Amino acid sequence: MKALVNTPAGLAVHTVADPFPAPDQALIAVRSFSLNRGELDLLAARTEDWRPGQDIAGVMVEPAADGSGPAAGARVVALAEDSGWAELAAVSTARLAELPDSVDVEQAAALPLAGRAALNTLRIGGNLLGKRVLVTGATGGVGQLQVQLAVLAGAEVTAVGRDEAADLLLKRGARSVVPAVTEAEGLFDLITESVGGETLEAAVTRVAPGGTVVVFGASSRRKAAVNLYDFIGHEGARLVSYLSYADPTPVSADLRTLVDLVATGSLQPPVGFQADWNQVHNALEGLRNRTFHGKAVLTIP
Ligand SMILES: NC(=O)c1ccc[n+]([C@@H]2O[C@H](COP(=O)([O-])OP(=O)(O)OC[C@H]3O[C@@H](n4cnc5c(N)ncnc54)[C@H](OP(=O)(O)O)[C@@H]3O)[C@@H](O)[C@H]2O)c1
């Protein structure tokens, strides 16, 4: 089969051996996959024949030998551990979900890692009915999903994003859009923070007493300076980290939640770039240079 392989010479399509699934793994013919910002770092660091790829969607070729998961021919979305940017991928049935008829593989491929992060960062905030939520990095793959899911949960959402993306974020359901956290009015029960540096510092100045700032990204790479005195007026607020690899929520249940919401038209997958997989370098360049809003989805013909 063909697969994207990262070597010292760069990322390229190579011919590699077909995967050999473990008993709990299904073999999936990958039709679409999406990129994640974290993969930019991994591609720079892992150059010895590393096979990237977590977010995939496609068709079941071989069900798992242990009898778990959907039947052959079912369309599925999956969160692979790696090696998903390939014609075939072996994935544990605990990490996939069958797609409803109305959800296409290109939409589904935008969901796994970002959707799971969006769901579970918001869940840290508890019941969001009537709560004020501030989403930083709101134009991103995770951010667009957080805005929509928080609105679905009954929150009043303020999105932080560039002026040019205000229409997009209002369409996603944000009550208001501001270009920086420092421009946001009032205090927030929950702040989801993925930019770092001064954005994280400002988030502490906008969290309500007893509220929560969930730190799940550092897209700017900048460090924040925060100390106890910043919490005066925000007493009892907590800073909580979220790292998906330590997330105990069952992956397949989260994927099912996400695709069901897409199927009912309640959730729009945040697809910002779509192309054939031979355009992967353009997609990575766009992600690096922030030329599109949301996820890059690539299709394997
Ligand atoms: N902890 C976890 O488990 C987990 C899971 C998924 C993602 N993440 C992390 O969460 C962050 C968001 O993920 P994503 O998939 O939504 O990424 P993304 O699609 O690339 O979105 C990045 C967002 O951050 C904004 N941003 C502001 N300053 C930035 C800067 N200096 N560099 C890059 N972006 C900047 C972007 O705004 P513009 O529109 O202006 O570019 C965009 O809204 C990333 O850092 C990612 O690595 C963590």
Coordinates of C-alpha atoms and ligand atoms in Angstrom, one line a residue:
M1 CA 0.0 0.0 0.0
K2 CA 1.0 3.7 -0.2
A3 CA 1.6 5.8 2.9
L4 CA 3.0 9.1 3.9
V5 CA 6.4 8.5 5.5
N6 CA 8.6 11.1 7.2
T7 CA 12.3 10.7 6.6
P8 CA 15.3 13.0 6.8
A9 CA 14.5 13.9 3.2
G10 CA 11.0 15.0 4.2
L11 CA 7.4 13.7 4.1
A12 CA 6.6 11.7 1.0
V13 CA 4.4 8.9 -0.3
H14 CA 6.2 5.6 -0.1
T15 CA 5.2 2.0 -0.8
V16 CA 5.1 0.1 2.6
A17 CA 3.8 -3.2 3.9
D18 CA 0.1 -3.5 4.6
P19 CA -0.7 -3.2 8.3
F20 CA -1.2 -6.4 10.3
P21 CA -4.1 -5.8 12.6
A22 CA -4.1 -7.0 16.3
P23 CA -7.2 -9.0 17.4
D24 CA -9.0 -5.8 18.6
Q25 CA -8.1 -3.8 15.5
A26 CA -10.2 -3.3 12.3
L27 CA -8.5 -2.7 8.9
I28 CA -9.8 0.5 7.4
A29 CA -9.4 1.7 3.8
V30 CA -8.7 5.4 4.5
R31 CA -10.5 7.8 2.3
S32 CA -9.9 11.1 4.1
F33 CA -7.6 12.3 6.9
S34 CA -7.0 15.6 8.6
L35 CA -3.9 17.4 10.1
N36 CA -3.4 18.6 13.6
R37 CA -1.2 21.5 14.7
G38 CA 0.7 19.1 17.1
E39 CA 1.7 17.1 14.0
L40 CA 3.8 20.0 12.8
D41 CA 6.1 19.5 15.8
L42 CA 6.1 15.7 15.5
L43 CA 7.1 15.9 11.8
A44 CA 10.0 18.1 12.7
A45 CA 11.1 15.8 15.5
R46 CA 10.5 12.3 14.1
T47 CA 12.2 11.9 10.8
E48 CA 13.3 8.3 11.0
D49 CA 10.6 6.6 8.8
W50 CA 7.8 8.0 11.1
R51 CA 4.3 7.4 9.9
P52 CA 2.0 10.2 11.0
G53 CA -1.8 10.3 11.1
Q54 CA -4.4 10.3 13.8
D55 CA -7.7 11.7 12.3
I56 CA -9.0 9.3 9.6
A57 CA -12.3 8.3 8.0
G58 CA -12.9 5.5 5.5
V59 CA -14.4 2.1 4.9
M60 CA -14.1 -1.1 7.0
V61 CA -12.2 -3.6 4.9
E62 CA -11.7 -6.3 7.6
P63 CA -13.6 -6.2 11.0
A64 CA -11.6 -6.9 14.1
A65 CA -10.8 -10.6 14.7
D66 CA -12.3 -10.4 18.2
G67 CA -15.7 -9.6 16.7
S68 CA -15.9 -6.1 18.1
G69 CA -16.8 -3.0 15.9
P70 CA -18.8 -2.5 12.7
A71 CA -19.0 -5.0 9.8
A72 CA -17.0 -4.9 6.6
G73 CA -18.2 -2.2 4.3
A74 CA -19.3 0.2 7.1
R75 CA -18.1 3.8 6.8
V76 CA -16.2 4.8 9.9
V77 CA -14.3 7.7 11.5
A78 CA -11.4 6.9 13.8
L79 CA -8.7 8.4 16.0
A80 CA -5.6 6.3 15.2
E81 CA -2.6 6.3 17.5
D82 CA -0.4 7.1 14.4
S83 CA 0.2 5.8 10.8
G84 CA -3.2 7.0 9.6
W85 CA -2.0 9.0 6.5
A86 CA -2.1 5.8 4.4
E87 CA -4.3 3.8 2.1
L88 CA -4.9 1.3 4.9
A89 CA -4.9 1.7 8.7
A90 CA -5.3 -0.8 11.6
V91 CA -7.2 0.8 14.5
S92 CA -8.6 -0.5 17.7
T93 CA -12.4 -0.7 17.5
A94 CA -12.5 1.2 20.8
R95 CA -11.2 4.2 18.8
L96 CA -13.7 4.3 16.0
A97 CA -17.4 4.9 15.3
E98 CA -19.7 4.1 12.4
L99 CA -20.8 7.1 10.3
P100 CA -24.5 7.9 9.8
D101 CA -25.4 7.9 6.1
S102 CA -25.7 11.7 6.0
V103 CA -22.1 12.4 7.2
D104 CA -19.4 12.2 4.5
V105 CA -15.9 11.0 5.1
E106 CA -14.4 14.5 4.4
Q107 CA -16.5 16.1 7.2
A108 CA -15.9 13.2 9.6
A109 CA -12.1 13.3 9.1
A110 CA -12.1 16.8 10.6
L111 CA -13.6 15.6 13.9
P112 CA -11.6 13.1 15.9
L113 CA -8.8 14.8 17.9
A114 CA -10.2 18.3 17.7
G115 CA -13.8 17.2 18.5
R116 CA -12.7 15.1 21.4
A117 CA -10.6 17.9 22.8
A118 CA -13.6 20.3 22.3
L119 CA -16.0 18.0 24.1
N120 CA -13.9 17.2 27.0
T121 CA -12.4 20.7 27.7
L122 CA -16.0 22.0 27.9
R123 CA -17.1 19.1 30.1
I124 CA -14.4 20.2 32.6
G125 CA -16.6 23.3 33.0
G126 CA -19.6 21.2 34.2
N127 CA -23.2 22.2 33.4
L128 CA -22.9 25.1 30.9
L129 CA -26.6 26.1 30.8
G130 CA -26.7 29.9 31.2
K131 CA -23.0 30.1 31.8
R132 CA -20.6 32.6 30.2
V133 CA -17.9 30.8 28.1
L134 CA -14.8 32.4 26.5
V135 CA -13.1 30.5 23.7
T136 CA -9.6 31.6 22.7
G137 CA -8.1 30.3 19.3
A138 CA -11.8 30.2 18.3
T139 CA -11.1 30.1 14.5
G140 CA -9.1 26.9 14.9
G141 CA -10.3 23.3 14.5
V142 CA -10.9 22.9 18.2
G143 CA -12.1 26.4 18.8
Q144 CA -14.9 26.3 16.1
L145 CA -16.1 23.1 17.7
Q146 CA -15.9 24.5 21.2
V147 CA -18.0 27.5 20.2
Q148 CA -20.7 25.3 18.7
L149 CA -20.7 22.7 21.5
A150 CA -20.8 25.3 24.2
V151 CA -23.8 27.0 22.5
L152 CA -25.5 23.6 22.2
A153 CA -24.9 23.1 25.9
G154 CA -26.7 26.4 26.7
A155 CA -23.8 28.8 27.2
E156 CA -23.4 32.4 26.1
V157 CA -20.2 32.3 24.1
T158 CA -17.6 35.0 23.4
A159 CA -15.1 33.9 20.8
V160 CA -11.6 35.4 20.5
G161 CA -10.5 35.5 16.8
R162 CA -9.3 37.9 14.1
D163 CA -11.7 40.5 12.8
E164 CA -11.8 38.9 9.4
A165 CA -13.2 35.7 11.0
A166 CA -16.0 37.4 13.0
D167 CA -18.7 36.4 10.5
L168 CA -17.6 32.7 10.6
L169 CA -17.6 32.7 14.4
L170 CA -21.0 34.4 14.7
K171 CA -22.3 31.8 12.3
R172 CA -20.9 29.1 14.6
G173 CA -23.1 30.6 17.3
A174 CA -20.9 33.0 19.2
R175 CA -22.8 35.9 20.9
S176 CA -19.8 38.2 20.4
V177 CA -16.4 38.1 18.8
V178 CA -13.4 40.0 20.1
P179 CA -9.9 40.2 18.6
A180 CA -8.2 39.7 22.0
V181 CA -9.1 38.4 25.5
T182 CA -8.5 41.9 26.9
E183 CA -11.4 43.2 24.7
A184 CA -13.9 40.8 26.2
E185 CA -16.6 42.3 28.5
G186 CA -17.1 40.9 32.0
L187 CA -16.0 37.7 33.6
F188 CA -16.4 34.1 32.4
D189 CA -17.4 30.9 34.2
L190 CA -15.3 28.9 31.7
I191 CA -12.4 29.9 29.5
T192 CA -10.8 27.4 27.0
E193 CA -7.3 28.6 26.3
S194 CA -5.0 27.3 23.6
V195 CA -2.8 30.2 22.6
G196 CA -0.5 30.8 25.6
G197 CA 1.6 33.8 26.4
E198 CA -0.3 37.0 27.0
T199 CA -3.5 35.3 26.0
L200 CA -3.2 32.9 29.0
E201 CA -2.2 35.9 31.2
A202 CA -5.3 37.8 30.1
A203 CA -7.5 34.8 30.6
V204 CA -6.7 34.9 34.3
T205 CA -7.9 38.5 34.4
R206 CA -11.3 37.5 32.9
V207 CA -12.2 34.3 34.8
A208 CA -15.1 34.6 37.3
P209 CA -14.4 33.8 41.0
G210 CA -14.7 30.1 41.3
G211 CA -14.6 29.7 37.5
T212 CA -12.2 27.6 35.4
V213 CA -9.5 28.3 32.8
V214 CA -8.8 25.1 30.8
V215 CA -5.4 25.2 29.3
F216 CA -5.1 22.7 26.4
G217 CA -2.8 24.3 23.8
A218 CA 0.1 26.8 23.4
S219 CA -0.2 27.6 19.7
S220 CA 1.9 30.8 20.1
R221 CA 4.6 28.9 21.9
R222 CA 4.9 31.8 24.3
K223 CA 5.2 31.4 28.1
A224 CA 2.7 33.1 30.4
A225 CA 3.7 34.9 33.6
V226 CA 1.0 34.4 36.3
N227 CA 1.1 34.6 40.1
L228 CA -1.2 34.5 43.0
Y229 CA -2.0 38.3 43.0
D230 CA -3.5 37.9 39.5
F231 CA -6.3 35.9 41.2
I232 CA -7.4 38.8 43.4
G233 CA -11.0 39.5 42.1
H234 CA -11.0 36.0 40.7
E235 CA -10.8 34.1 44.0
G236 CA -11.2 30.3 43.9
A237 CA -10.7 30.2 40.1
R238 CA -8.7 27.3 38.9
L239 CA -6.3 26.7 36.0
V240 CA -6.7 23.1 34.7
S241 CA -4.7 21.4 32.0
Y242 CA -6.2 19.0 29.4
L243 CA -4.1 16.5 27.5
S244 CA -6.0 14.2 25.2
Y245 CA -3.6 11.2 25.8
A246 CA -4.6 11.2 29.5
D247 CA -8.3 11.6 28.7
P248 CA -10.2 8.7 30.2
T249 CA -13.4 9.3 28.2
P250 CA -14.1 6.4 25.8
V251 CA -13.0 7.5 22.3
S252 CA -15.7 5.7 20.4
A253 CA -18.4 7.3 22.5
D254 CA -17.0 10.8 21.8
L255 CA -16.8 10.1 18.1
R256 CA -20.4 8.8 18.1
T257 CA -21.5 12.0 19.9
L258 CA -19.8 14.1 17.3
V259 CA -21.0 12.4 14.2
D260 CA -24.5 12.2 15.5
L261 CA -24.5 16.0 16.1
V262 CA -23.2 16.5 12.5
A263 CA -25.9 14.1 11.2
T264 CA -28.6 16.2 12.8
G265 CA -27.2 19.4 11.5
S266 CA -26.3 20.7 15.0
L267 CA -22.6 20.7 14.4
Q268 CA -20.6 21.9 11.4
P269 CA -17.2 20.2 11.0
P270 CA -14.5 23.0 10.9
V271 CA -13.1 22.2 7.4
G272 CA -10.9 25.1 6.3
F273 CA -8.8 23.4 3.5
Q274 CA -9.6 20.4 1.3
A275 CA -7.5 18.8 -1.3
D276 CA -6.0 15.5 -2.6
W277 CA -3.4 13.9 -0.4
N278 CA -0.6 14.8 -2.9
Q279 CA -1.2 18.4 -1.7
V280 CA -0.1 17.5 1.9
H281 CA 2.8 19.9 1.7
N282 CA 0.5 22.8 0.8
A283 CA -1.8 21.8 3.7
L284 CA 1.1 21.7 6.2
E285 CA 2.4 25.1 4.9
G286 CA -1.1 26.6 5.3
L287 CA -1.4 25.2 8.8
R288 CA 2.1 26.5 9.7
N289 CA 1.4 30.0 8.2
R290 CA -2.3 30.2 9.4
T291 CA -3.7 30.8 6.0
F292 CA -7.0 29.0 6.6
H293 CA -9.5 28.7 9.5
G294 CA -10.0 25.2 10.8
K295 CA -8.9 21.8 9.7
A296 CA -7.0 20.7 6.6
V297 CA -8.7 17.6 5.2
L298 CA -7.0 15.5 2.5
T299 CA -8.5 12.8 0.4
I300 CA -7.0 9.6 -0.9
P301 CA -8.5 8.8 -4.3
Ligands
LIG1 N1 -4.2 19.2 24.8 C1 -4.7 18.5 23.8 O1 -5.0 17.3 24.0 C2 -4.9 19.1 22.4 C3 -5.8 18.5 21.5 C4 -6.0 19.2 20.3 C5 -5.3 20.3 20.0 N2 -4.4 20.8 21.0 C6 -3.7 22.1 20.8 O2 -4.7 23.1 20.8 C7 -4.4 24.2 19.9 C8 -5.5 24.4 19.0 O3 -5.6 23.3 18.1 P1 -6.3 23.4 16.7 O4 -6.4 22.1 16.1 O5 -7.6 24.2 16.9 O6 -5.3 24.3 16.0 P2 -5.5 25.4 14.8 O7 -6.7 24.9 14.0 O8 -4.2 25.6 14.2 O9 -6.0 26.7 15.5 C9 -5.1 27.6 16.2 C10 -5.9 28.7 16.7 O10 -5.0 29.5 17.5 C11 -5.0 30.8 17.0 N3 -3.7 31.5 17.2 C12 -3.5 32.6 17.9 N4 -2.2 32.9 17.9 C13 -1.6 31.9 17.3 C14 -0.2 31.7 17.0 N5 0.8 32.5 17.3 N6 0.1 30.6 16.3 C15 -0.8 29.7 15.9 N7 -2.2 29.9 16.1 C16 -2.5 31.0 16.8 C17 -5.3 30.7 15.5 O11 -5.8 31.9 15.1 P3 -5.7 32.4 13.5 O12 -7.0 32.0 12.9 O13 -5.6 33.8 13.7 O14 -4.6 31.7 12.9 C18 -6.4 29.6 15.6 O15 -7.6 30.2 16.1 C19 -3.1 23.8 19.3 O16 -2.0 24.4 20.0 C20 -3.0 22.3 19.4 O17 -1.7 21.8 19.4 C21 -4.2 20.2 22.2

